[in-house]
Short mmCIF file of C-alpha atoms and ligand atoms in Angstrom, two decimals:
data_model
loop_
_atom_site.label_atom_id
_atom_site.label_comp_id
_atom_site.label_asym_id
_atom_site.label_seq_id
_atom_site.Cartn_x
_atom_site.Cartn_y
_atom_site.Cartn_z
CA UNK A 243 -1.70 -76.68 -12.21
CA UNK A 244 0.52 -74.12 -12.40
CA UNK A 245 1.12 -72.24 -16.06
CA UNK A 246 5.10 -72.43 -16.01
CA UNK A 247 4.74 -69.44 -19.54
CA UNK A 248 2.78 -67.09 -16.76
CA UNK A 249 5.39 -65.81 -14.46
CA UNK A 250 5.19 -63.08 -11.87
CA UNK A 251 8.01 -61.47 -9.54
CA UNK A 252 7.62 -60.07 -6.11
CA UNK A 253 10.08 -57.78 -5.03
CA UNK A 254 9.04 -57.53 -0.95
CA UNK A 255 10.82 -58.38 2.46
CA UNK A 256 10.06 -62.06 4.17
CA UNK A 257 8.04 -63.27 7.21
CA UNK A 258 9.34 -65.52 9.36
CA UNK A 259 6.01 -66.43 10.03
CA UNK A 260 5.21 -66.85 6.53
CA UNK A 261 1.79 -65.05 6.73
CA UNK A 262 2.65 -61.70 4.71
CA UNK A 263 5.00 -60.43 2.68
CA UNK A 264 6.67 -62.82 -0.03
CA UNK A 265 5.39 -66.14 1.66
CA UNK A 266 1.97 -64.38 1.34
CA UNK A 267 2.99 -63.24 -2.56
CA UNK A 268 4.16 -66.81 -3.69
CA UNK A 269 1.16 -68.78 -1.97
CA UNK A 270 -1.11 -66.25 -3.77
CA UNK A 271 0.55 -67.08 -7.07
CA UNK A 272 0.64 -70.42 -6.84
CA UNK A 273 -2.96 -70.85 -5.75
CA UNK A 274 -3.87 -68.39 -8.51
CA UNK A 275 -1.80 -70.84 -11.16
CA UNK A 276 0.58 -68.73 -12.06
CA UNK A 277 4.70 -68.73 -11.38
CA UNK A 278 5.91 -66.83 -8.81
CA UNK A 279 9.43 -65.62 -8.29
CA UNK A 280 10.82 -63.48 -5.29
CA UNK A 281 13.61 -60.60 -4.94
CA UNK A 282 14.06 -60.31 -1.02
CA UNK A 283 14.74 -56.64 -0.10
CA UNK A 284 14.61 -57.01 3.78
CA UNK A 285 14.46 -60.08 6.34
CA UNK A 286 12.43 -59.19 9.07
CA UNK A 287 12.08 -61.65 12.45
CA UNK A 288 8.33 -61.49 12.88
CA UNK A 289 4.92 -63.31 13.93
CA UNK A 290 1.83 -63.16 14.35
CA UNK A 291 2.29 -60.88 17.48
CA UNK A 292 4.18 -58.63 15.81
CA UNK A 293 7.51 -57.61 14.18
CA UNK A 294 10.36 -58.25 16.29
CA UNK A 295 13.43 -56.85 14.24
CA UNK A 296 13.89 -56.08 10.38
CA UNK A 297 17.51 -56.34 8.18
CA UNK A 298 17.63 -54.68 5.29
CA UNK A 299 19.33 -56.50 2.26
CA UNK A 300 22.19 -53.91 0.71
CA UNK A 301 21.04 -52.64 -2.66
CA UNK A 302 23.92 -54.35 -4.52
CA UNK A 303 22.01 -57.79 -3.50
CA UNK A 304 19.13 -56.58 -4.43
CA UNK A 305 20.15 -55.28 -8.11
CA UNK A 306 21.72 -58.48 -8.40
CA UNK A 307 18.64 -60.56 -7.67
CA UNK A 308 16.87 -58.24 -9.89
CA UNK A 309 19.26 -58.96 -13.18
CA UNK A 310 19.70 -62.69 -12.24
CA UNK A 311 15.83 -62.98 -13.10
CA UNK A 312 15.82 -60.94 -15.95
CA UNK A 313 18.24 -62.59 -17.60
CA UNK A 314 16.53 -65.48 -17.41
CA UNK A 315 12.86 -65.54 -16.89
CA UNK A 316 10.01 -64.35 -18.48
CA UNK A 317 7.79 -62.05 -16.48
CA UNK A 318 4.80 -60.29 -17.58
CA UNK A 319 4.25 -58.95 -13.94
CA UNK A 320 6.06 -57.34 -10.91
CA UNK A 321 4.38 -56.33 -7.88
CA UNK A 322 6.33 -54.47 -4.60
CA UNK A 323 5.44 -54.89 -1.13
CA UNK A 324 7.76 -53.74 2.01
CA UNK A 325 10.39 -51.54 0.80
CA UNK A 326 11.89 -50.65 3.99
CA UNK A 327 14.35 -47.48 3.19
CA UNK A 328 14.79 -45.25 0.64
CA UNK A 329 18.17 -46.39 -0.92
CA UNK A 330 15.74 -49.59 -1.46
CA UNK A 331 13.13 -47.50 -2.99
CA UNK A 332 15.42 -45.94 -5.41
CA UNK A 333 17.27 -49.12 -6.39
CA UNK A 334 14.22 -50.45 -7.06
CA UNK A 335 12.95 -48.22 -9.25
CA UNK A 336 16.22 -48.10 -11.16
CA UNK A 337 15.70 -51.87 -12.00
CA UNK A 338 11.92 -51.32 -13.09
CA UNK A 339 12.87 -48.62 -15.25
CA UNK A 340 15.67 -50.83 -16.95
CA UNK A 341 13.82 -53.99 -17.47
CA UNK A 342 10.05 -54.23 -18.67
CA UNK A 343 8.75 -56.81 -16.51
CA UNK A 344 5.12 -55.75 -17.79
CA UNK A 345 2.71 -54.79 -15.41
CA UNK A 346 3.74 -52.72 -11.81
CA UNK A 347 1.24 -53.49 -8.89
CA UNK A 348 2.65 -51.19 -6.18
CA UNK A 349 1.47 -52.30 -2.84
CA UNK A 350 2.62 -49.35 -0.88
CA UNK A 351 3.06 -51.05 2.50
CA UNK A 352 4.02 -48.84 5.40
CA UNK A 353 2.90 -50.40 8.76
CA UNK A 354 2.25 -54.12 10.00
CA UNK A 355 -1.31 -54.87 11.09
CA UNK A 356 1.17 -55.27 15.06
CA UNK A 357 1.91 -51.65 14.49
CA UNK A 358 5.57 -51.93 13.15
CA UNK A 359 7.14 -49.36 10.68
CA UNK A 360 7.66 -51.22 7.56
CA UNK A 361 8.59 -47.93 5.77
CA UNK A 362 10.59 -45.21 6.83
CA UNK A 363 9.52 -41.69 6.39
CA UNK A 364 12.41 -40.34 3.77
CA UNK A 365 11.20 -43.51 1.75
CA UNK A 366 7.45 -42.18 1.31
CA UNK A 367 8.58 -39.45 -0.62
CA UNK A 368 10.76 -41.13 -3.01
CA UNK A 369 7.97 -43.88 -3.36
CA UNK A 370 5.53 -41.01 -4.04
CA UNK A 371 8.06 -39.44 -6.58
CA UNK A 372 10.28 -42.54 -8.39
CA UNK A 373 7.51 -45.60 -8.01
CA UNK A 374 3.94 -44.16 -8.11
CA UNK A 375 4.45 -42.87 -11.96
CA UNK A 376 5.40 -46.73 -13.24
CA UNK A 377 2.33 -48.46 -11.35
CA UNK A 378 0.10 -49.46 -13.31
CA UNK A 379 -1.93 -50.22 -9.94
CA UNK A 380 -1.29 -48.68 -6.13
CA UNK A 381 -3.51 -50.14 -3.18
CA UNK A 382 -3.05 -48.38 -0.80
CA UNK A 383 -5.12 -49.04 2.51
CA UNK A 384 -6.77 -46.27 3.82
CA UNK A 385 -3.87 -45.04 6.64
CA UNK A 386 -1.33 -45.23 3.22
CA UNK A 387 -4.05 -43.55 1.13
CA UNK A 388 -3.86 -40.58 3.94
CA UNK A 389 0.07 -40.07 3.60
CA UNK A 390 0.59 -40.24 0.35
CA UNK A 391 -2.10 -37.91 -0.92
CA UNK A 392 -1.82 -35.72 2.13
CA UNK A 393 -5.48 -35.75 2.90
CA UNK A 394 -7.55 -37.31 5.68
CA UNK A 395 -9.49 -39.32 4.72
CA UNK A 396 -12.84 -39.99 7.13
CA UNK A 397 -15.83 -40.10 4.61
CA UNK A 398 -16.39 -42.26 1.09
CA UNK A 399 -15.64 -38.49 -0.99
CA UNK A 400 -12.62 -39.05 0.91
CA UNK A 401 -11.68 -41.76 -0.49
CA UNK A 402 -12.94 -41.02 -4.18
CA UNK A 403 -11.04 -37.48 -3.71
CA UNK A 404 -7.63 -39.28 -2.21
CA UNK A 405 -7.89 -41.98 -5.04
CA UNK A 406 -7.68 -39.41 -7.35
CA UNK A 407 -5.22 -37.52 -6.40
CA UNK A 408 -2.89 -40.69 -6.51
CA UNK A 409 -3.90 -40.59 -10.00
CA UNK A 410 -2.84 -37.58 -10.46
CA UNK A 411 0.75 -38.36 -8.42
CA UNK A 412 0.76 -40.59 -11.80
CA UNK A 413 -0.47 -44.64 -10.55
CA UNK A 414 -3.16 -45.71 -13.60
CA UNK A 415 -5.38 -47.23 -11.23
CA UNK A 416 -6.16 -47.02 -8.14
CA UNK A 417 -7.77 -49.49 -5.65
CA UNK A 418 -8.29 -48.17 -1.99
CA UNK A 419 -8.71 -50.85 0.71
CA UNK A 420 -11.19 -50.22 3.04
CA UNK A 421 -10.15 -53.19 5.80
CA UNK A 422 -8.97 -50.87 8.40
CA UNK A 423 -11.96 -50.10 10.33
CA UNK A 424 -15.12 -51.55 12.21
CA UNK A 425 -17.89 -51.32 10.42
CA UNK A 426 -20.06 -54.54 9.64
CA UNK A 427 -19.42 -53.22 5.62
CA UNK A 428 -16.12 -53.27 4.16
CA UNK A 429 -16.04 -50.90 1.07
CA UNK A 430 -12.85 -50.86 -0.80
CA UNK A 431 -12.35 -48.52 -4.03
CA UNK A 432 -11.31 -48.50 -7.01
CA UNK A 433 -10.72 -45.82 -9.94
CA UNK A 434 -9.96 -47.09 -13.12
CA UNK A 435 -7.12 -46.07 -15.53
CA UNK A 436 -10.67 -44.45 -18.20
CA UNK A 437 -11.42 -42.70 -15.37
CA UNK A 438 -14.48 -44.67 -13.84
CA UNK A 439 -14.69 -45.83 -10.95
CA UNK A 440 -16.52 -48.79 -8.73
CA UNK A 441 -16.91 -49.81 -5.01
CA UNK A 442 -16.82 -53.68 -3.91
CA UNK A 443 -19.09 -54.10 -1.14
CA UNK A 444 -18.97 -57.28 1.41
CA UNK A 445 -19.35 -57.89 4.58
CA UNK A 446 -16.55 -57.47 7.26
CA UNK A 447 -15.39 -61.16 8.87
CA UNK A 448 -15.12 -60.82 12.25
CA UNK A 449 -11.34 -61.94 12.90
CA UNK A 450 -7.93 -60.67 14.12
CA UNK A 451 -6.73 -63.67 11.04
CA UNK A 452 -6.09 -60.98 8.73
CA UNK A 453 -2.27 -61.07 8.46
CA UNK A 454 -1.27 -60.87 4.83
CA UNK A 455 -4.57 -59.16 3.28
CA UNK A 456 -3.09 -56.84 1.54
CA UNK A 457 -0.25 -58.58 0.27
CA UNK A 458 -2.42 -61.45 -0.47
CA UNK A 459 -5.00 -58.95 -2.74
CA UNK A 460 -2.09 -57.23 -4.80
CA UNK A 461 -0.65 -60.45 -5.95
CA UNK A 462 -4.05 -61.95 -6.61
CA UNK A 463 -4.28 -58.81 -8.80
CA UNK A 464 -0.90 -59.34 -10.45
CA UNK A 465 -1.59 -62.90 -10.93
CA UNK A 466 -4.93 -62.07 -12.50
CA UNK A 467 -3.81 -59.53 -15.15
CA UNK A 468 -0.90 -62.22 -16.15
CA UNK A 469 -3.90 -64.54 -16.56
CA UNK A 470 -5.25 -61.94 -18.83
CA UNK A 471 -7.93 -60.34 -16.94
CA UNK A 472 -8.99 -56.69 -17.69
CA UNK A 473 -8.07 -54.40 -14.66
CA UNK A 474 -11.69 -54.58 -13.36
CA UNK A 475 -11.95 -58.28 -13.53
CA UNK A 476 -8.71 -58.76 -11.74
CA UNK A 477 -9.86 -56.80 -8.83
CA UNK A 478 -13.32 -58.00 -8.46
CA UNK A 479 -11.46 -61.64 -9.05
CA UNK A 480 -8.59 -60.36 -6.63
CA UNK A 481 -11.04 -59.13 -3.93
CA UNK A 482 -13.18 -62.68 -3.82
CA UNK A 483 -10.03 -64.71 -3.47
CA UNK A 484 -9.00 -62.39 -0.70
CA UNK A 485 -12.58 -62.77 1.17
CA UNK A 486 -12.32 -66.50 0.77
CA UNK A 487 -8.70 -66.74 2.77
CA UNK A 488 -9.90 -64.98 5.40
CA UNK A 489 -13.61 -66.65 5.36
CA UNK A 490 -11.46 -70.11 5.16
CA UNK A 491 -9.19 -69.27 8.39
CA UNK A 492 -6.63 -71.62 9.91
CA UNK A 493 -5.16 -71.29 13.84
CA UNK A 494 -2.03 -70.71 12.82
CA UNK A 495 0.12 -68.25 16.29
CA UNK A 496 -1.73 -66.35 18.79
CA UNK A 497 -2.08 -62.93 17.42
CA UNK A 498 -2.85 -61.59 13.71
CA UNK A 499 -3.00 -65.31 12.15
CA UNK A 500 -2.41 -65.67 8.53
CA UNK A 501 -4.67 -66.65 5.73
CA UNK A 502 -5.94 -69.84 4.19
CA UNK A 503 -3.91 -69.69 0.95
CA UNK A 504 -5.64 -72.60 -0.45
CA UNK A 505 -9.69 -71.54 0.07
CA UNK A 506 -11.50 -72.13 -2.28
CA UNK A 507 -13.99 -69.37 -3.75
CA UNK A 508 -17.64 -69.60 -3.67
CA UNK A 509 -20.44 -67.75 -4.62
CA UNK A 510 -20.51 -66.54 -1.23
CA UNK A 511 -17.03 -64.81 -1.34
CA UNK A 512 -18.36 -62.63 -4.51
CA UNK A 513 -18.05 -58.62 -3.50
CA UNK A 514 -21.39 -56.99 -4.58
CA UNK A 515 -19.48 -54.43 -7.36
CA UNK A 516 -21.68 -51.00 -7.26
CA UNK A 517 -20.86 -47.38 -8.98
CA UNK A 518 -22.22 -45.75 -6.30
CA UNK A 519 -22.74 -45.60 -2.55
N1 LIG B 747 -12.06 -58.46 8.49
C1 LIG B 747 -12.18 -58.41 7.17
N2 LIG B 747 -13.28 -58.90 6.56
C2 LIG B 747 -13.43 -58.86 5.22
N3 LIG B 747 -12.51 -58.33 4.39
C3 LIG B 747 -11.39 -57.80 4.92
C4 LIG B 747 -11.16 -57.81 6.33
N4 LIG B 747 -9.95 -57.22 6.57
C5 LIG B 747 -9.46 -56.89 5.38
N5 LIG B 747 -10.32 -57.22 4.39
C6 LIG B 747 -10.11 -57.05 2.95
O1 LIG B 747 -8.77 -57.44 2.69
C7 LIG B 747 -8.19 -56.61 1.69
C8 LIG B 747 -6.94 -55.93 2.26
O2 LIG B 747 -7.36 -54.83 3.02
P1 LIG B 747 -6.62 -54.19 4.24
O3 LIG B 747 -6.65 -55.16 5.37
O4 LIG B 747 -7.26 -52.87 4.45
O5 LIG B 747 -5.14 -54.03 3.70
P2 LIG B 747 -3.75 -54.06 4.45
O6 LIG B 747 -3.46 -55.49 4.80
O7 LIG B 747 -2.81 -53.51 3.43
O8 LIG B 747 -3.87 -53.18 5.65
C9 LIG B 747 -9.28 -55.62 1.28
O9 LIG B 747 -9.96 -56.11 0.15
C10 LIG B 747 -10.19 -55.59 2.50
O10 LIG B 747 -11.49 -55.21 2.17
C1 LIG B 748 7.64 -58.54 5.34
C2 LIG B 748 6.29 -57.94 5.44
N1 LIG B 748 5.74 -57.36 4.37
C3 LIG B 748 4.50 -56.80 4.47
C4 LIG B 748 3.80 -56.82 5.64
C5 LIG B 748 2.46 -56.20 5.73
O1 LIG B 748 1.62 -56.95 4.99
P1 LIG B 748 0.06 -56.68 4.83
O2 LIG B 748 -0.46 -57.52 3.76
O3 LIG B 748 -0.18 -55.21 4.72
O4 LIG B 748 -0.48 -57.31 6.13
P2 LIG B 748 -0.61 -56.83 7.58
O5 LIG B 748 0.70 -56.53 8.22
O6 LIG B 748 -1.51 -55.63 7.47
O7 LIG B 748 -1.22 -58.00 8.21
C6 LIG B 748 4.39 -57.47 6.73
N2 LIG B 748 3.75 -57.53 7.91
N3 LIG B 748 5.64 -58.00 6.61
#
């Protein structure tokens, strides 16, 4: 059942082949049992090959979207995914500042998993300078981690040092995704708003199905804070959803498939949550 008082807005670009992006947002919040509403921001012809041509919306569309739903709805939750250009950056960080939609997951997305540009480079910086200070969450992955705190990050005090200097560029929290990679262990990050901190541990599912992952995670997260979880609980929540889409795989294309939006979680999809590794 969905709870029609919990509602929670994605402002992102769309997938033709509805594995990422806002199909990945609004299957997320519908499976999580929350409402989900969308702002498009760019149209982009893509599949699970790749990314075959993106359109940006013009920011008078956008801000119009934006108002249209705050005049009317009632969100307690707003998470970003592709952005696309700067002009899109800024108007959308205009909006946020005017209207309290309650919590800001930024997913700072800058590539596809095919290798297309999602963000361009003039947009990083105003991301860095007008969105990171209203998040209360970023999750980065760890190539997005690398640009926006300007470090390289190779070793796990990499990651604890680039999480916090996002904190410092002014996100509360902080999760680090640790899916890009080979290893048999997938460690993602997180460093909390109090200053603690806590890697999930699980192990790595050997699959190219991973379109959508890290769409799929922040709006689990969004979802779960509108359900009322405490940041920890949403990611640890967030994180075994996540597992159990990708665990749960469908054949969908014949390159980076998406996710099983409807898996079910089990014991098995549970991250181990340690302080220290
Ligand atoms: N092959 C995989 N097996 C298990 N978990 C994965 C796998 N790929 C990604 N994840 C998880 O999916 C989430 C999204 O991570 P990631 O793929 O790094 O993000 P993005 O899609 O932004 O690049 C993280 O929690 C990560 O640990
Ligand atoms: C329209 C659109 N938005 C975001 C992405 C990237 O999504 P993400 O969850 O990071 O998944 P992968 O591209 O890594 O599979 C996208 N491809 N398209």
């Amino acid at each position: 059942m969905v709870n029609d008082t919990l509602q929670v807005l994605t402002i992102a670009g769309t997938d033709s082949s509805g594995g990422a992006g806002v199909s990945a947002d609004l299957k997320t919040f519908m499976a999580q049992g929350v409402y989900g509403a969308n702002v498009i921001v760019s149209v982009t012809a893509q599949n699970t090959l790749g990314v075959q041509s993106v359109q940006m919306i013009p920011s008078e569309v956008i801000t119009q979207q934006i108002q249209s739903i705050a005049e009317d709805l009632s969100l307690s939750a707003v998470k970003t995914g592709m952005l696309g250009d700067v002009q899109t950056v800024n108007t959308v960080a205009k909006a946020l500042k005017k209207y309290n939609f309650g919590n800001y997951i930024l997913d700072p997305v800058m590539v596809a998993k095919g290798g297309a540009k999602l963000l361009s480079d003039k947009a990083i910086l105003a991301l860095k300078t007008q969105l990171l200070p209203l998040a209360v969450m970023v999750t980065p992955n760890i190539p997005e981690a690398e640009v926006l705190s300007g470090m390289t990050i190779q070793t796990h005090e990499d990651i604890m040092a680039a999480a916090y200097q996002l904190q410092l560029l002014g996100a509360k929290n902080v999760l680090l995704k640790g899916g890009h990679g080979k290893e048999l262990t997938v460690y993602d990050f997180a460093l909390l708003a109090d200053g603690s901190h806590f890697w999930l541990k699980s192990q790595r599912v050997d699959t190219e199905r991973t379109h959508g992952t890290g769409d799929t995670l922040s709006a689990a997260i969004a979802a779960q804070r509108v359900l009322g979880c405490d940041m920890k609980t949403a990611i640890i929540k967030a994180k075994a959803y996540v597992d159990a889409t990708i665990r749960s795989g469908i054949q969908v294309g014949h390159g980076h498939g998406p996710l099983n939006h409807l898996a079910v979680i089990t014991k098995e999809n549970q991250p181990e949550v340690i302080n220290d590794i």
